[in-house]
Amino acid sequence: MLITEEHLRAYQENGFIFLPEYFSKAEVEVMKAALPRVFAENSPQRVMEKEGSSVRSVYGSHVGNDVFHRLSRHPRIVAPVMRILGGDVYVYQFKINAKAAFGGDVWEWHQDYIFWHKEDGMPAARAVNVIIFIDEVSEFNGPLFFIPGSHKEGMIDVPARDALSMNEAGVPESYRHSPPWITNLTARLKYSLDRETVAEMVAEHGIVAPKGSSGSVLFSHPNIIHGSPNNISPFDRVLIIITYNSTQNIPVGVVERRPEFLASHDFKPVVPLRDDALL
Ligand code: SIN
Ligand code: MN
């Protein structure tokens, strides 16, 4: 039994569950050792921070990289996700968020589902994020902030920040020639929540910042309100975030699809590997 009935209730109540040191140090080392190669690959799947020199995120590494492929099929991840969603799932998106020491930039307050619904046509919020701490996450290195219970508000339909206002706000030169979907991935997000909404939600529900050593894992709901501050500490904060979608919730109706590495069209159900898949 990987997650209990109590975990499931907590997920439904709070919109997330936190499992400290869920992966062993040996398993974390295997994942960590696979990072330099994917960070070094200069491709559209790699998004730099706006200063242009450090990696912000890398997308879709579960396809080309054997370690991350196996991670995306790890039973300790996939079995709880199937339990939460009640059936077969596929990998919708796989990303590594680097949040580098002395430079990792913010993620503004947002909900994930609005991106998947509006950009990709995901019909319902029947997906789960699995967030794996590759480094220790502390109060210093830009932890994720969650507003617990905020997923119960459903999708808050904020207007898209349009391209013009992005430019007026000064989209850094380094992104100026990027495709339109870049605004889903940078510090200035296309669908971020305004201050009034966040203040209201926090007054009602509070804020938590789950912290813990490497190998810890969060499972979170697509509508939980979250964000993270920048990292001015000397400590990296690498997270791997894998989004699984129910095979009953295939996106529909979007003509201009985002690239495969942002919204996968490989709907084949994930078949979990053995528990020692990373070792
Ligand atoms: C996200 O919201 O998808 C990522 C936030 C983070 O890496 O801190
Ligand atoms: Mn997010």
Coordinates of C-alpha atoms and ligand atoms in Angstrom, one line a residue:
M1 CA 0.0 0.0 0.0
L2 CA 1.7 3.2 -1.2
I3 CA -0.9 5.7 -0.2
T4 CA -3.7 5.1 2.3
E5 CA -7.3 6.1 2.5
E6 CA -6.2 8.9 4.8
H7 CA -3.8 10.2 2.1
L8 CA -6.6 10.2 -0.4
R9 CA -8.9 12.1 1.9
A10 CA -6.1 14.6 2.6
Y11 CA -5.6 15.0 -1.2
Q12 CA -9.3 15.7 -1.7
E13 CA -9.4 18.1 1.3
N14 CA -6.1 20.0 0.8
G15 CA -5.4 19.5 -2.9
F16 CA -2.0 17.9 -2.2
I17 CA -0.2 15.3 -0.2
F18 CA 3.4 15.4 0.8
L19 CA 5.5 12.2 1.3
P20 CA 8.9 13.0 2.8
E21 CA 11.9 11.0 1.6
Y22 CA 9.7 8.8 -0.7
F23 CA 12.7 8.0 -2.9
S24 CA 16.0 6.8 -1.4
K25 CA 19.3 8.7 -1.6
A26 CA 20.5 6.1 -4.0
E27 CA 17.5 6.7 -6.3
V28 CA 18.0 10.5 -6.1
E29 CA 21.6 10.1 -7.1
V30 CA 20.6 8.2 -10.2
M31 CA 18.2 11.0 -11.2
K32 CA 20.8 13.7 -10.3
A33 CA 23.5 12.0 -12.4
A34 CA 21.2 12.2 -15.4
L35 CA 20.7 16.0 -15.2
P36 CA 23.9 17.5 -16.7
R37 CA 23.2 15.8 -20.1
V38 CA 19.7 17.1 -20.4
F39 CA 20.6 20.6 -19.2
A40 CA 23.4 20.8 -21.7
E41 CA 21.1 20.0 -24.7
N42 CA 20.4 23.2 -26.7
S43 CA 16.9 22.6 -28.1
P44 CA 13.4 24.2 -27.9
Q45 CA 12.7 21.8 -25.0
R46 CA 15.1 23.8 -22.9
V47 CA 13.9 27.2 -21.5
M48 CA 16.5 29.5 -20.1
E49 CA 16.0 32.1 -17.3
K50 CA 15.6 35.6 -18.7
E51 CA 19.2 36.5 -18.0
G52 CA 20.0 33.9 -20.6
S53 CA 22.7 31.9 -18.9
S54 CA 21.0 29.5 -16.5
V55 CA 18.5 26.8 -17.3
R56 CA 15.0 27.4 -16.0
S57 CA 13.3 24.2 -17.3
V58 CA 13.7 21.3 -19.6
Y59 CA 10.6 19.6 -21.0
G60 CA 9.9 16.1 -22.3
S61 CA 13.1 14.3 -21.1
H62 CA 11.1 11.2 -20.3
V63 CA 11.1 10.4 -24.0
G64 CA 14.8 10.6 -24.9
N65 CA 16.4 9.8 -21.5
D66 CA 16.4 6.3 -20.1
V67 CA 16.5 7.3 -16.4
F68 CA 13.6 9.8 -16.8
H69 CA 11.7 7.3 -18.9
R70 CA 11.9 4.8 -16.1
L71 CA 11.0 7.4 -13.5
S72 CA 7.9 8.3 -15.4
R73 CA 6.8 4.6 -15.1
H74 CA 7.9 4.1 -11.5
P75 CA 5.2 2.2 -9.5
R76 CA 5.7 4.4 -6.5
I77 CA 4.5 7.3 -8.6
V78 CA 2.1 5.7 -11.1
A79 CA 0.1 3.5 -8.6
P80 CA -0.9 6.4 -6.4
V81 CA -1.8 8.5 -9.4
M82 CA -4.0 5.7 -10.8
R83 CA -5.6 5.4 -7.5
I84 CA -6.3 9.2 -7.3
L85 CA -7.7 9.3 -10.8
G86 CA -9.4 6.0 -10.7
G87 CA -8.0 4.2 -13.7
D88 CA -5.4 4.3 -16.5
V89 CA -3.2 7.4 -17.0
Y90 CA -0.6 8.7 -19.5
V91 CA 2.2 11.1 -19.2
Y92 CA 0.8 14.5 -20.2
Q93 CA 3.9 16.6 -19.5
F94 CA 7.4 16.0 -17.9
K95 CA 9.5 18.9 -16.8
I96 CA 12.6 19.6 -14.8
N97 CA 12.6 22.9 -13.0
A98 CA 16.1 23.9 -12.2
K99 CA 15.6 27.0 -10.0
A100 CA 19.4 27.5 -9.8
A101 CA 21.3 29.0 -6.9
F102 CA 21.6 32.8 -7.0
G103 CA 19.3 33.1 -10.0
G104 CA 16.3 30.8 -10.2
D105 CA 13.3 33.1 -11.1
V106 CA 9.8 33.2 -9.7
W107 CA 6.7 31.3 -10.8
E108 CA 3.8 33.7 -10.4
W109 CA 0.7 32.6 -8.5
H110 CA -1.4 30.4 -10.9
Q111 CA -3.4 27.2 -11.3
D112 CA -2.2 24.7 -13.8
Y113 CA -5.5 23.5 -15.2
I114 CA -6.3 26.8 -16.9
F115 CA -3.2 26.3 -19.2
W116 CA -4.1 22.7 -20.0
H117 CA -7.7 23.6 -20.6
K118 CA -7.3 26.8 -22.7
E119 CA -4.1 25.9 -24.5
D120 CA -4.6 22.2 -25.0
G121 CA -8.3 21.5 -24.7
M122 CA -8.1 19.3 -21.6
P123 CA -11.8 18.7 -20.8
A124 CA -11.7 18.3 -17.0
A125 CA -9.2 18.7 -14.2
R126 CA -8.7 14.9 -14.1
A127 CA -4.9 15.1 -13.9
V128 CA -2.3 14.9 -11.1
N129 CA 1.1 16.5 -10.7
V130 CA 3.9 14.5 -9.1
I131 CA 6.7 16.8 -7.8
I132 CA 10.0 15.1 -6.9
F133 CA 12.6 17.0 -4.8
I134 CA 16.0 16.4 -6.4
D135 CA 17.6 18.8 -3.9
E136 CA 16.6 19.5 -0.4
V137 CA 13.9 22.2 -0.4
S138 CA 14.1 24.7 2.4
E139 CA 12.7 28.2 3.1
F140 CA 15.8 29.6 1.4
N141 CA 15.9 28.1 -2.1
G142 CA 12.5 29.1 -3.6
P143 CA 10.1 26.4 -2.2
L144 CA 6.7 26.0 -3.8
F145 CA 3.9 27.8 -2.0
F146 CA 0.5 26.1 -2.0
I147 CA -2.9 27.6 -0.9
P148 CA -4.3 24.4 0.7
G149 CA -7.9 23.7 -0.3
S150 CA -7.9 26.3 -3.1
H151 CA -8.5 23.5 -5.7
K152 CA -12.1 23.4 -4.5
E153 CA -12.6 26.9 -6.0
G154 CA -12.4 25.2 -9.5
M155 CA -10.7 26.9 -12.4
I156 CA -10.6 30.7 -11.8
D157 CA -11.1 32.1 -15.3
V158 CA -8.5 34.8 -15.5
P159 CA -8.0 36.7 -18.8
A160 CA -4.9 35.9 -20.8
R161 CA -2.0 38.3 -20.5
D162 CA -1.7 39.3 -24.2
A163 CA 1.4 39.5 -26.3
L164 CA 1.2 43.3 -26.4
S165 CA 1.1 43.7 -22.6
M166 CA 3.9 41.2 -22.4
N167 CA 6.0 43.5 -24.6
E168 CA 5.0 46.6 -22.7
A169 CA 6.1 44.9 -19.6
G170 CA 9.4 44.3 -21.2
V171 CA 9.7 40.7 -22.4
P172 CA 13.4 40.2 -22.2
E173 CA 15.3 40.2 -25.5
S174 CA 16.2 36.6 -24.9
Y175 CA 12.5 35.5 -25.4
R176 CA 11.5 38.0 -28.1
H177 CA 11.9 35.5 -30.9
S178 CA 10.4 32.6 -29.0
P179 CA 7.2 30.9 -30.0
P180 CA 3.9 32.1 -28.4
W181 CA 3.7 29.2 -25.9
I182 CA 6.8 30.6 -24.2
T183 CA 4.4 32.7 -22.0
N184 CA 3.3 29.4 -20.5
L185 CA 6.8 28.7 -19.2
T186 CA 8.5 32.0 -18.1
A187 CA 8.4 34.1 -15.0
R188 CA 5.6 36.3 -16.5
L189 CA 2.9 33.7 -17.0
K190 CA 0.0 34.0 -19.5
Y191 CA -2.7 33.1 -16.9
S192 CA -1.5 34.3 -13.5
L193 CA -3.9 35.2 -10.7
D194 CA -4.3 38.8 -9.6
R195 CA -3.3 40.1 -6.2
E196 CA -6.9 40.5 -4.9
T197 CA -7.8 36.9 -5.7
V198 CA -4.6 35.6 -4.1
A199 CA -5.1 37.8 -1.0
E200 CA -8.7 36.6 -0.7
M201 CA -7.7 32.9 -1.1
V202 CA -4.9 33.2 1.4
A203 CA -7.2 35.0 3.9
E204 CA -9.5 32.0 3.6
H205 CA -7.1 29.1 3.4
G206 CA -3.6 30.2 4.4
I207 CA -0.3 29.3 2.7
V208 CA 2.0 26.3 3.1
A209 CA 5.5 25.6 1.8
P210 CA 6.2 21.9 2.0
K211 CA 9.9 21.5 2.8
G212 CA 12.0 18.4 3.0
S213 CA 15.1 16.5 2.0
S214 CA 15.8 15.2 -1.5
G215 CA 13.7 12.3 -2.5
S216 CA 10.5 13.8 -1.0
V217 CA 7.5 13.8 -3.3
L218 CA 4.3 15.9 -3.6
F219 CA 1.1 14.9 -5.4
S220 CA -1.0 17.9 -6.3
H221 CA -4.3 18.8 -7.9
P222 CA -4.4 20.8 -11.2
N223 CA -6.5 23.5 -9.6
I224 CA -4.5 24.2 -6.5
I225 CA -3.2 27.7 -6.4
H226 CA 0.6 27.8 -6.2
G227 CA 3.7 29.7 -7.1
S228 CA 7.3 30.0 -5.9
P229 CA 9.7 32.9 -5.1
N230 CA 13.1 33.4 -6.7
N231 CA 16.1 31.6 -5.4
I232 CA 18.7 34.0 -4.0
S233 CA 20.3 31.3 -1.9
P234 CA 23.5 29.5 -2.8
F235 CA 21.5 26.2 -3.0
D236 CA 20.0 24.8 -6.2
R237 CA 16.4 23.7 -6.1
V238 CA 15.8 21.1 -8.8
L239 CA 12.3 19.7 -9.0
I240 CA 11.0 17.1 -11.5
I241 CA 7.3 17.6 -12.2
I242 CA 5.4 14.9 -14.0
T243 CA 1.8 15.5 -15.0
Y244 CA -0.4 12.4 -15.6
N245 CA -3.7 12.7 -17.3
S246 CA -6.6 10.2 -17.1
T247 CA -7.0 8.3 -20.4
Q248 CA -10.7 9.2 -20.1
N249 CA -9.7 12.9 -20.3
I250 CA -8.0 13.2 -23.7
P251 CA -7.8 16.8 -24.9
V252 CA -10.0 17.9 -27.7
G253 CA -10.8 20.7 -30.1
V254 CA -7.5 22.7 -30.2
V255 CA -6.4 23.4 -33.8
E256 CA -3.0 24.8 -33.1
R257 CA -1.5 22.3 -30.8
R258 CA 1.4 23.1 -28.5
P259 CA 4.5 20.9 -29.2
E260 CA 4.4 17.3 -28.1
F261 CA 6.9 18.0 -25.3
L262 CA 4.4 20.4 -23.7
A263 CA 1.2 18.4 -24.2
S264 CA 1.9 14.8 -25.2
H265 CA -0.3 13.0 -27.7
D266 CA 1.0 9.6 -26.7
F267 CA -2.2 8.5 -24.9
K268 CA -1.0 4.9 -24.3
P269 CA -1.7 4.0 -20.6
V270 CA 1.5 3.9 -18.5
V271 CA 2.4 0.4 -17.4
P272 CA 4.2 0.6 -14.1
L273 CA 7.7 -1.0 -13.8
R274 CA 9.1 -2.8 -10.8
D275 CA 9.9 -0.9 -7.6
D276 CA 13.7 -1.1 -8.2
A277 CA 13.2 0.5 -11.7
L278 CA 15.8 3.3 -11.0
L279 CA 18.5 1.1 -9.4
Ligands
SIN1 C1 5.1 25.2 -11.6 O1 4.2 25.9 -11.2 O2 4.8 24.4 -12.6 C2 6.5 25.1 -11.1 C3 6.7 25.9 -9.9 C4 8.1 25.7 -9.4 O3 9.0 25.0 -10.0 O4 8.4 26.3 -8.4
MN2 MN 2.2 25.2 -12.0

